[in-house]
CSV table of C-alpha atoms in Angstrom, one decimal:
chain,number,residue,atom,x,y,z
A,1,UNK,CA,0.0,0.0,0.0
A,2,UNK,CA,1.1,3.7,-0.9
A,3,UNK,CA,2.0,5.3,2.1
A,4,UNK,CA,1.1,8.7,0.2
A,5,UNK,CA,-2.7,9.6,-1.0
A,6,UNK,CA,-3.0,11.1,-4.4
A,7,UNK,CA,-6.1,13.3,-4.0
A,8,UNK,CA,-4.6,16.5,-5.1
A,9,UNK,CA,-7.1,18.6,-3.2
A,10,UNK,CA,-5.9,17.4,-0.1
A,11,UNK,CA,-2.7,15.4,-0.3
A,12,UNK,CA,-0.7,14.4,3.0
A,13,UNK,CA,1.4,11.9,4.0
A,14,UNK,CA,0.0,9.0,5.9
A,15,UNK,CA,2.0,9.0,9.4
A,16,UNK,CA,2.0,5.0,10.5
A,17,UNK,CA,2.5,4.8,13.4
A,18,UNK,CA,1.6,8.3,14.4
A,19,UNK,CA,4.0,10.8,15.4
A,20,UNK,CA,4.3,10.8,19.0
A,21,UNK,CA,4.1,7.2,19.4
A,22,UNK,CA,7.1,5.0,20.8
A,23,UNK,CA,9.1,2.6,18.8
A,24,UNK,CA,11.6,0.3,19.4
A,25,UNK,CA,14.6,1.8,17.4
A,26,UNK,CA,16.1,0.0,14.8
A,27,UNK,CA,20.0,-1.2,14.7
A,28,UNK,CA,20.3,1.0,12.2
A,29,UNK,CA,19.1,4.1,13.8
A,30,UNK,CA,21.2,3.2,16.8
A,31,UNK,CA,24.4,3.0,14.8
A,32,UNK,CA,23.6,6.4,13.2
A,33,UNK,CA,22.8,8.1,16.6
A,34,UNK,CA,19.1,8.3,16.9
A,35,UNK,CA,19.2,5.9,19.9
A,36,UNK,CA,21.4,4.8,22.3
A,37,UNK,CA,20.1,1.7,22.5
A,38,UNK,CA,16.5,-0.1,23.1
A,39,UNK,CA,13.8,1.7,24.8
A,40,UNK,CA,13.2,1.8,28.4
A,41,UNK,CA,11.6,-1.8,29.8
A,42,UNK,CA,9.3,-1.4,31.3
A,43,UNK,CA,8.3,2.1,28.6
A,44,UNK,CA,7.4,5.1,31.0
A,45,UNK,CA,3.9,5.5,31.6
A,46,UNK,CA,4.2,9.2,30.3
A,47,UNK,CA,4.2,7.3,26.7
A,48,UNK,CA,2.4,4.4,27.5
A,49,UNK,CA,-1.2,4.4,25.6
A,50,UNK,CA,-4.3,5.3,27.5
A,51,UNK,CA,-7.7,3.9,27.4
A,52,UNK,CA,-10.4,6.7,27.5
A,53,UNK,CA,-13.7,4.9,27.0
A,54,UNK,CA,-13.7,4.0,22.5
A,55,UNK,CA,-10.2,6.0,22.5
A,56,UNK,CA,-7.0,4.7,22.8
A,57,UNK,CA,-4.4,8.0,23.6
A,58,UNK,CA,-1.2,7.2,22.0
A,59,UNK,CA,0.7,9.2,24.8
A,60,UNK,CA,0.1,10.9,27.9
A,61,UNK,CA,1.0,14.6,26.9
A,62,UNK,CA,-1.9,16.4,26.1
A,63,UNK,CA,-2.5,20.3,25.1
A,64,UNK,CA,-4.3,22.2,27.6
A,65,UNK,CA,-7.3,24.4,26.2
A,66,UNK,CA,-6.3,28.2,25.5
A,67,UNK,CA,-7.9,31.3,24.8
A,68,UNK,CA,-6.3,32.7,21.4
A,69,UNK,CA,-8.5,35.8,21.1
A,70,UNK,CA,-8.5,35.2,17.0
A,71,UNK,CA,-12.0,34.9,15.8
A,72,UNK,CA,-14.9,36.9,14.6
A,73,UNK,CA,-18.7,35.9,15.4
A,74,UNK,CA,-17.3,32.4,16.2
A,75,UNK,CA,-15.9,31.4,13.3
A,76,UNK,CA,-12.7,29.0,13.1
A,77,UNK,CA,-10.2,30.6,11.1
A,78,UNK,CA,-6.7,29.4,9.6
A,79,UNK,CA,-5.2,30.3,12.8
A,80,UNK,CA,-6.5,28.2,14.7
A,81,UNK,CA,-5.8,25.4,11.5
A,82,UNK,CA,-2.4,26.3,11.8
A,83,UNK,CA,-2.0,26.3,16.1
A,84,UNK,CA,-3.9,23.3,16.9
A,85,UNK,CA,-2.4,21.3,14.0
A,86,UNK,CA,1.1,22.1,14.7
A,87,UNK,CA,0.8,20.0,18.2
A,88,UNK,CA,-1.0,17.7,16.5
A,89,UNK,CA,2.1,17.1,13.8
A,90,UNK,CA,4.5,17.1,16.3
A,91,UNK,CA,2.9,13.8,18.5
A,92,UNK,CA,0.3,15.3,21.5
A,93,UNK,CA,-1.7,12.7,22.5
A,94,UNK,CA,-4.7,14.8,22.6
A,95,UNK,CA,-5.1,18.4,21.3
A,96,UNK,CA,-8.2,20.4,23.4
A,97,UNK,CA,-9.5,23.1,21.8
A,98,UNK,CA,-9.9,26.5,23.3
A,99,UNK,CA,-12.9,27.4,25.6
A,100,UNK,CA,-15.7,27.3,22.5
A,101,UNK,CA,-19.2,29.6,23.6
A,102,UNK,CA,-22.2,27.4,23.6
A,103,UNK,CA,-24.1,31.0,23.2
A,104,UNK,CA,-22.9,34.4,21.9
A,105,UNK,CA,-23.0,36.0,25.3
A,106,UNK,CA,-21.3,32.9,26.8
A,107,UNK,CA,-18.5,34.0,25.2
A,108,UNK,CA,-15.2,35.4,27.2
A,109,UNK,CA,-14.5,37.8,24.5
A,110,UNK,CA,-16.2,39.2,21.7
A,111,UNK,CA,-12.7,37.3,20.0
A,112,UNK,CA,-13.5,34.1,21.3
A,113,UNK,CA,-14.4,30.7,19.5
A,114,UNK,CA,-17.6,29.7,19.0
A,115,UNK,CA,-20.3,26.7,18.7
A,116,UNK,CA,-24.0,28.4,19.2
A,117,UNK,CA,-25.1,27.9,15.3
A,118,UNK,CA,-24.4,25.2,12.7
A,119,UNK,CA,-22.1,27.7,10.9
A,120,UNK,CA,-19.5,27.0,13.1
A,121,UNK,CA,-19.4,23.3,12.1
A,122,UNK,CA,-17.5,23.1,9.0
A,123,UNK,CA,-14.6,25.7,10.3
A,124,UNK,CA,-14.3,23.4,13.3
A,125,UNK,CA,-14.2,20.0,11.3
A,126,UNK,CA,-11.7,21.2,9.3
A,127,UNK,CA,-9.3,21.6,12.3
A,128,UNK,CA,-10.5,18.3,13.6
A,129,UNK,CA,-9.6,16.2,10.4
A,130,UNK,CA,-6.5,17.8,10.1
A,131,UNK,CA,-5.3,16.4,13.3
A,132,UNK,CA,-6.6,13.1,12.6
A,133,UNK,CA,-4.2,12.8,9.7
A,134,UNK,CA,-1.3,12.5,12.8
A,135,UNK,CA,-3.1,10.1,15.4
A,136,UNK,CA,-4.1,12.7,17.3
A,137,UNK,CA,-7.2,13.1,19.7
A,138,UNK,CA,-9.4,16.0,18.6
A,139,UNK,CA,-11.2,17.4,21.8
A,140,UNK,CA,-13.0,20.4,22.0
A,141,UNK,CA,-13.9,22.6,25.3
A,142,UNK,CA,-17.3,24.1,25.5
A,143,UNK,CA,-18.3,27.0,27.8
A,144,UNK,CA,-20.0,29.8,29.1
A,145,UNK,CA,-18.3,33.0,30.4
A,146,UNK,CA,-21.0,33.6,32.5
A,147,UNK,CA,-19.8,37.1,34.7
A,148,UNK,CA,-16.6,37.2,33.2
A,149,UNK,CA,-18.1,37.6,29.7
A,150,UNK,CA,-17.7,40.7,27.5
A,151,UNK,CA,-13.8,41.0,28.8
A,152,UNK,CA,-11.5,42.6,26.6
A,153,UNK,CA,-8.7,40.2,24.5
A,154,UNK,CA,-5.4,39.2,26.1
A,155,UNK,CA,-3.6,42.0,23.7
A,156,UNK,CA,-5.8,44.5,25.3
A,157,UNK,CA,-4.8,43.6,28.9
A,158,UNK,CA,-2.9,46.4,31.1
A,159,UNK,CA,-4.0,49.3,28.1
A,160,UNK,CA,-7.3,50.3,29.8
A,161,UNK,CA,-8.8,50.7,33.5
A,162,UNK,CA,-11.1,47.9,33.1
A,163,UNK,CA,-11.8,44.6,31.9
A,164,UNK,CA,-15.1,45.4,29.7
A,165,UNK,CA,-15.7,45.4,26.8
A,166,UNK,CA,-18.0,47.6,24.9
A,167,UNK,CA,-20.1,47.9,22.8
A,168,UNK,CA,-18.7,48.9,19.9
A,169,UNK,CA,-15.6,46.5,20.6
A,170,UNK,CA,-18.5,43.9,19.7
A,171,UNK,CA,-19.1,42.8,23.8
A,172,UNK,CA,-22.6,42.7,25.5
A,173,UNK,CA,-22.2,44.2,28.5
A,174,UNK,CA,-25.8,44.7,28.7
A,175,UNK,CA,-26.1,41.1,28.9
A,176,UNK,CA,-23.8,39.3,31.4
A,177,UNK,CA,-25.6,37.2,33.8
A,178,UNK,CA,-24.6,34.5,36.1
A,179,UNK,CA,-26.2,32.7,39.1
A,180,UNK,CA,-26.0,35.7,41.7
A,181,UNK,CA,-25.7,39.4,40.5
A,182,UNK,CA,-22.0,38.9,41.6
A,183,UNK,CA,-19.4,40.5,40.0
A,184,UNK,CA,-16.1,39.2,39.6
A,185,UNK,CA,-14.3,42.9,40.9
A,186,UNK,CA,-14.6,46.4,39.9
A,187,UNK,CA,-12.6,45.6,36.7
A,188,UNK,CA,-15.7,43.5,35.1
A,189,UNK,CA,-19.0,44.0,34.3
A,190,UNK,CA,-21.9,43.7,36.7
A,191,UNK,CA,-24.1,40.8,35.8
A,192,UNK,CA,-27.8,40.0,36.2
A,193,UNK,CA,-29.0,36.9,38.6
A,194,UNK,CA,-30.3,34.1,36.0
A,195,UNK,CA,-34.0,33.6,35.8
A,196,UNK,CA,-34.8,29.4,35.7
A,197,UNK,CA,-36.0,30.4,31.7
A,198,UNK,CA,-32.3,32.0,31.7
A,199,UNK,CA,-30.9,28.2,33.3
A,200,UNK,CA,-32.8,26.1,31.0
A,201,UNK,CA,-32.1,28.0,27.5
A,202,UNK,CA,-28.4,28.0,29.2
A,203,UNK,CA,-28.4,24.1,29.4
A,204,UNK,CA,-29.6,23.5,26.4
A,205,UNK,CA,-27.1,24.7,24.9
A,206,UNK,CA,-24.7,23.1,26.0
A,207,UNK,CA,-26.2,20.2,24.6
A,208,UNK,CA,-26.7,21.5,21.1
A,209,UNK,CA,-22.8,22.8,21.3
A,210,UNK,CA,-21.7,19.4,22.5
A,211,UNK,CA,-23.7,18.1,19.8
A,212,UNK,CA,-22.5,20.2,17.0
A,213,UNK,CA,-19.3,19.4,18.5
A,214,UNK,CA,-19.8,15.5,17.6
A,215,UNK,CA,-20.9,16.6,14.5
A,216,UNK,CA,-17.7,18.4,13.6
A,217,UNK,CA,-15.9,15.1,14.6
A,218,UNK,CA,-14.6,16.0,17.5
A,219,UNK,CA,-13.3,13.0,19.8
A,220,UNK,CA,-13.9,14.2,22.7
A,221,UNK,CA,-15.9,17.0,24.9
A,222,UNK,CA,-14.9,18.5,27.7
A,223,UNK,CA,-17.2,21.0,29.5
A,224,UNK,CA,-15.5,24.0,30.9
A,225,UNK,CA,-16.5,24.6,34.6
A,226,UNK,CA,-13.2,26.0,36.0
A,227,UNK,CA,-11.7,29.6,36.1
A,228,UNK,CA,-14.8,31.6,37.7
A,229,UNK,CA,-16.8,30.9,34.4
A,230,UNK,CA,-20.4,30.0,34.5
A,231,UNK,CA,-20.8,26.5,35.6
A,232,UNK,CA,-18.2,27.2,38.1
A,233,UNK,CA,-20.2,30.2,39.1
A,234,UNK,CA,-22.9,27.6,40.2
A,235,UNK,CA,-20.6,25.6,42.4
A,236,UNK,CA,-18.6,27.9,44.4
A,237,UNK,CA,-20.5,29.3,47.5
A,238,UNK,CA,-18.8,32.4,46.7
A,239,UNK,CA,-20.1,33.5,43.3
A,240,UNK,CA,-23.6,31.7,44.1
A,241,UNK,CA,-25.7,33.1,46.8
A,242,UNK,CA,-29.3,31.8,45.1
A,243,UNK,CA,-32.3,30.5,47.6
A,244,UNK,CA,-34.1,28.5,44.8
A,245,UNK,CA,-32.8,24.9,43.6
A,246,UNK,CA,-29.8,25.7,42.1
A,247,UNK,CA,-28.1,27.9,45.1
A,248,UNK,CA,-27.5,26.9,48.5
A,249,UNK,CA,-26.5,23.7,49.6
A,250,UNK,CA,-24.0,21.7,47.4
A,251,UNK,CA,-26.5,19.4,45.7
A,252,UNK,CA,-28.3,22.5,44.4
A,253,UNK,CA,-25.0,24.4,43.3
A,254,UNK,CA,-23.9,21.0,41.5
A,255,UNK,CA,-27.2,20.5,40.2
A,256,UNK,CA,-27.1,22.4,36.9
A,257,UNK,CA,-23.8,21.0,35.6
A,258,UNK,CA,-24.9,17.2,36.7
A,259,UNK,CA,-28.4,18.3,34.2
A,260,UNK,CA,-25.8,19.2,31.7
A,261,UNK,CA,-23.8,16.5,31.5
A,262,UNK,CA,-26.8,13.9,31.6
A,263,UNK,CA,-28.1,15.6,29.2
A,264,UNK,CA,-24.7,16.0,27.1
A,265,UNK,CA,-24.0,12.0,27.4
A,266,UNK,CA,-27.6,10.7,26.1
A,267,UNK,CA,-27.0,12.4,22.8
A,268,UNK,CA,-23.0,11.8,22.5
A,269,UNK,CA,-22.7,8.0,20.6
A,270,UNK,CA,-21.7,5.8,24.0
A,271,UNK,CA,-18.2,5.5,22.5
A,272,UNK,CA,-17.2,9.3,22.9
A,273,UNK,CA,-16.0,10.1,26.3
A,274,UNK,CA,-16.4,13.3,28.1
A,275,UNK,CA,-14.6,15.2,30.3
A,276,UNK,CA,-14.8,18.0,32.5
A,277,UNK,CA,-12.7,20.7,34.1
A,278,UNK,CA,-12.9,22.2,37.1
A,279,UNK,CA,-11.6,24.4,39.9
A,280,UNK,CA,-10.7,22.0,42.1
A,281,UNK,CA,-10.3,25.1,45.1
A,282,UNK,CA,-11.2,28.2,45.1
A,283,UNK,CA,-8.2,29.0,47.4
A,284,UNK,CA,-10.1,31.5,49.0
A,285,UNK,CA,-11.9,30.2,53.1
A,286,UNK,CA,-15.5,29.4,52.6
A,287,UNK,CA,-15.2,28.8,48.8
A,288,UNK,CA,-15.0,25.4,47.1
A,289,UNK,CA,-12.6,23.1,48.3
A,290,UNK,CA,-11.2,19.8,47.2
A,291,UNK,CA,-13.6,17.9,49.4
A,292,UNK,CA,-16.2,19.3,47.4
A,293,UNK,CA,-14.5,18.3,44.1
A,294,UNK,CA,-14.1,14.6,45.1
A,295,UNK,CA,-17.3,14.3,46.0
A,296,UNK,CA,-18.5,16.3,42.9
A,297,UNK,CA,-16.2,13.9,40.6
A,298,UNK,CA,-18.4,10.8,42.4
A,299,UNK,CA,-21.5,12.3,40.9
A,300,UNK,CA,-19.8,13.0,37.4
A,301,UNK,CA,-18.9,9.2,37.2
A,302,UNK,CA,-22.2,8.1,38.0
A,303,UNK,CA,-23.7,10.5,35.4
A,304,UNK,CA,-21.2,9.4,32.8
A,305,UNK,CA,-17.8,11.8,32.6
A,306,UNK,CA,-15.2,10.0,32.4
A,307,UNK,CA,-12.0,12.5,32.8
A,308,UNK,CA,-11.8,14.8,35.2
A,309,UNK,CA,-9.0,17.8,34.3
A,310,UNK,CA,-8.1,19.7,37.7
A,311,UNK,CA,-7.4,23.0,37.7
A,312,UNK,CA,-8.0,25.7,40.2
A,313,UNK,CA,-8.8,29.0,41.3
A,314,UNK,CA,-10.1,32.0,39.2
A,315,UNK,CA,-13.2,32.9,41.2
A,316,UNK,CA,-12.8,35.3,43.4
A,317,UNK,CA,-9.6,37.8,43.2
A,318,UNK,CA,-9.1,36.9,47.1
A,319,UNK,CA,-7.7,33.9,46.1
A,320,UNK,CA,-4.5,32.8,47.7
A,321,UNK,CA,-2.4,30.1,45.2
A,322,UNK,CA,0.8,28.4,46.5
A,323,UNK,CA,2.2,28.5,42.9
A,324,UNK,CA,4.9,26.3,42.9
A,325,UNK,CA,5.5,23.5,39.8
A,326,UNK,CA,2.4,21.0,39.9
A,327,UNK,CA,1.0,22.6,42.9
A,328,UNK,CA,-2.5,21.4,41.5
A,329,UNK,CA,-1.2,18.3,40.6
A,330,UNK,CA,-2.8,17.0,44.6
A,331,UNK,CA,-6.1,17.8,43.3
A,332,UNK,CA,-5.7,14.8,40.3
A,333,UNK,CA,-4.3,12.8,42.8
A,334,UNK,CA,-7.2,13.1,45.0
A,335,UNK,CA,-9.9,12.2,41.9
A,336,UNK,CA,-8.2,9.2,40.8
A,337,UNK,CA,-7.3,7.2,44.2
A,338,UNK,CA,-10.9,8.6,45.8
A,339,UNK,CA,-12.6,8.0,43.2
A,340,UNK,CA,-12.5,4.6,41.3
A,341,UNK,CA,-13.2,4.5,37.9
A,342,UNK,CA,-12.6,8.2,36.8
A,343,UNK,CA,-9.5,9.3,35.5
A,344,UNK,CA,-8.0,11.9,36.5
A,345,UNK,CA,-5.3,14.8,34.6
A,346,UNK,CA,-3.1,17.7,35.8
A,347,UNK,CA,-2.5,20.6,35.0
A,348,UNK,CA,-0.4,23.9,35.9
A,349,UNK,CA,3.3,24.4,36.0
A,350,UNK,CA,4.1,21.7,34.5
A,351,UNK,CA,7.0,22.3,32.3
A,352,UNK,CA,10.2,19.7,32.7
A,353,UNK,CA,10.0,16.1,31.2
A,354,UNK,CA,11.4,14.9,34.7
A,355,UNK,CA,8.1,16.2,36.2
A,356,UNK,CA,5.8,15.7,33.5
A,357,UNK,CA,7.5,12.0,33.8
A,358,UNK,CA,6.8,11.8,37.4
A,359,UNK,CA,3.4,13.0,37.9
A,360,UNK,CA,1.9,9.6,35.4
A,361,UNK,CA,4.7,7.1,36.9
A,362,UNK,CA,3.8,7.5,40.7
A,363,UNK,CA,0.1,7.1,39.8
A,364,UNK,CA,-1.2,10.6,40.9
A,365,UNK,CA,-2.7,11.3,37.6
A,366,UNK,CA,-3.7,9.8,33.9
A,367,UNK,CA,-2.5,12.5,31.9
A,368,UNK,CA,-0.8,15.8,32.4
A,369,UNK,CA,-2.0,18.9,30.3
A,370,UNK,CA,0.3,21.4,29.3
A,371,UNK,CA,-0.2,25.1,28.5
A,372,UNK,CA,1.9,28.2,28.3
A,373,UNK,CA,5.1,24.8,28.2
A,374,UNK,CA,3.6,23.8,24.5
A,375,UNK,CA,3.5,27.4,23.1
A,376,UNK,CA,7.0,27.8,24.6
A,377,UNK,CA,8.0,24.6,22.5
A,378,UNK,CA,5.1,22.7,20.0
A,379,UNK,CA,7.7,20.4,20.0
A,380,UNK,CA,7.6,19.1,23.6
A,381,UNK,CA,6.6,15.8,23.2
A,382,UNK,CA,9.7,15.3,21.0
A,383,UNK,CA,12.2,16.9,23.6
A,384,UNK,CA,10.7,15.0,26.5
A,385,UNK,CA,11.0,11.4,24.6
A,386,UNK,CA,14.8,12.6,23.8
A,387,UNK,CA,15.6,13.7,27.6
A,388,UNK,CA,13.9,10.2,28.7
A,389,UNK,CA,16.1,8.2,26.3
A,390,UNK,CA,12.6,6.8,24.4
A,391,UNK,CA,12.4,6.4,20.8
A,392,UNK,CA,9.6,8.0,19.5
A,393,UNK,CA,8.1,8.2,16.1
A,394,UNK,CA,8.8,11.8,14.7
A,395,UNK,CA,6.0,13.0,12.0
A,396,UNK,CA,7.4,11.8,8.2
A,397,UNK,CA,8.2,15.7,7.2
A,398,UNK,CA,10.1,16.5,10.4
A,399,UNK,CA,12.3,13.1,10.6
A,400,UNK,CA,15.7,15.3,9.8
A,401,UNK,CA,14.9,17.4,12.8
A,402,UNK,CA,15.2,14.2,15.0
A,403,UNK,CA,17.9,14.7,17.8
A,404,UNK,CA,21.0,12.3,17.9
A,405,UNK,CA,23.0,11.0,20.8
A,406,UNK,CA,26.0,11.1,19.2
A,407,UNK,CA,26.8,13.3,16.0
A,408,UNK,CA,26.9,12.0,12.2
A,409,UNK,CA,26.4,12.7,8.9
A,410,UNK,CA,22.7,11.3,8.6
């Protein structure tokens, strides 16, 4: 068989295995320097395959979702072809798509992606297939900026008093809402307490974004409920000071994102695993704690996520965060040895290969998620299998790029 396909409209390389994927080195590429010898037995978990429901991860470095300020109503663009596909070329196990609005006011920016309208679909898929072509798990966050929606773009920060924006900068600041009229600080807008009409038009679309988000092909869905956004909003006693069924005690504060994801998993096929982030403390006394997020992650698993990415903070600016590298890393632990059966990633200062390494081998979480690391260098996964002394398969284009242990002419 070819390992080239001859459509001319869309030619590329078939990558078999998949870049990112360890391989036993051949003799030959130890004798020219590309190995020092067979890999590591046992392999390191860190590129060790991992079951996620249908999907089988071909590594455990994954691509945290960011904000990349870069579209218009929504719309996919060849930006974010060309960011999300450069991980994918050079071997992440799974590539997460930036925080995507569910609705146009659920938004963080007015620069932010979108999924509130079948439009959005093809721009999406486009991006999705492309990372197929390397082996790569397509997810897809989907959100709701809740209070801090109709912010101002990350090239805008530290240029103005506030965090708003306007009108005519295409925000809605006559439209921010969240569960309590709350506002984040002085910097952001002040929003409007949700009516129940407001909740269930709000949870129904999350369904009809995770559903478009199926239809674009995405592999997996993770619903965003970290940071201070909406569905966060609703957990943390902070942000949430409502006396109907969704404020007050923790089964009402949980109670909207449990309808969401019940409602998400009966239309996903049962194949397609979802996952959801959250603010695993709000490091602030009397806010969320990690208790809380254990005994959230229970409820989760019985309502059918299956990953749970832990992050933290971002809800109230009071917030107090030990930042040190993996300081959230104790959170993942937590999920996965207290919670059987979910899996469990982290995420946040995660930057070295020795860490990265560490954090999978001891068991404390699934999958680590890397952020502001990746931008620094796409080609992370490569470095880390290099500094582990693990052959990995480098995508067919790049193979002269490979790093040697010893020099030569090859």
């Amino acid at each position: 068989m070819s390992s080239f396909v001859s459509d001319p409209r869309d030619f590329y390389q078939v990558q078999n295995p998949p870049p990112g994927t360890a391989i036993e080195p051949t003799e030959l590429e130890i004798s020219q320097g590309f190995a020092k010898g067979p890999n590591p037995d046992p392999l390191p978990k860190l590129f060790q395959p991992l079951k996620v429901r249908g999907l089988l991860a071909k590594n455990r470095i994954w691509l945290s979702p960011m904000c990349m300020y870069s579209a218009q109503d929504g719309f996919a663009t060849d930006f974010h072809l060309s960011h999300y596909s450069q991980f994918a070329m050079r071997g992440a196990g799974l590539v997460m798509v930036e925080a995507t609005g569910v609705l146009p006011e659920g938004r963080i920016s007015p620069n932010c992606l979108g999924i509130w309208k079948d439009d959005h679909i093809d721009g999406l898929r486009r991006i999705v297939n492309h990372m197929h072509k390397y082996g790569t798990i397509a997810a897809i966050q989907i959100g709701h900026g809740g209070r801090k929606g109709s912010t101002i773009p990350l090239q805008l920060y530290g240029t103005r008093d506030s965090m708003r924006s306007t009108v005519e900068e295409g925000g809605w600041p006559d439209n921010v809402y969240g569960p309590s009229a709350i506002a984040y600080d002085d910097l952001h807008n002040m929003p409007k307490e949700m009516t129940i009409d407001q909740i269930d038009i709000v949870r129904q679309a999350f369904i009809d974004g995770a559903r478009r988000a199926d239809q674009a092909g995405f592999d997996v869905i993770e619903i965003h409920s970290a940071h201070g956004y909406l569905m966060f909003e609703f957990l943390s006693p902070l942000s949430n000071h409502r006396t109907d069924n969704y404020g007050g005690s923790f089964e009402n504060r949980t109670r909207l994102l449990l309808e969401i994801v019940r409602g998400i998993r009966e239309i996903l096929p049962q194949n397609k695993p979802l996952f959801v982030r959250i603010s695993s403390t709000d490091w602030v006394e009397g806010g969320w704690t990690g208790d809380d997020t254990v005994n959230l992650s229970k409820l989760l698993l019985d309502a059918g996520v299956d990953f749970i990415n832990c992050s933290s903070a971002g809800n109230d600016p009071r917030q107090k965060i030990p930042l040190s590298p993996g300081y959230q890393v104790q959170f993942a632990e937590r999920v996965k040895k207290e919670v059987p059966g979910m899996l469990s990633g982290a995420v946040g200062l995660i930057t070295t290969s020795e860490l990265a390494g560490k954090v999978v081998e001891n068991g404390s979480a699934d999958a680590v998620f890397l952020g502001r690391e990746f931008l620094r260098n796409p080609s992370y996964v490569y470095s880390a299998a290099h500094e582990m002394g693990i052959n990995i398969k480098w995508n067919n284009q790049y193979e002269r790029g490979r790093q040697k242990t010893k020099y030569s002419f090859v």
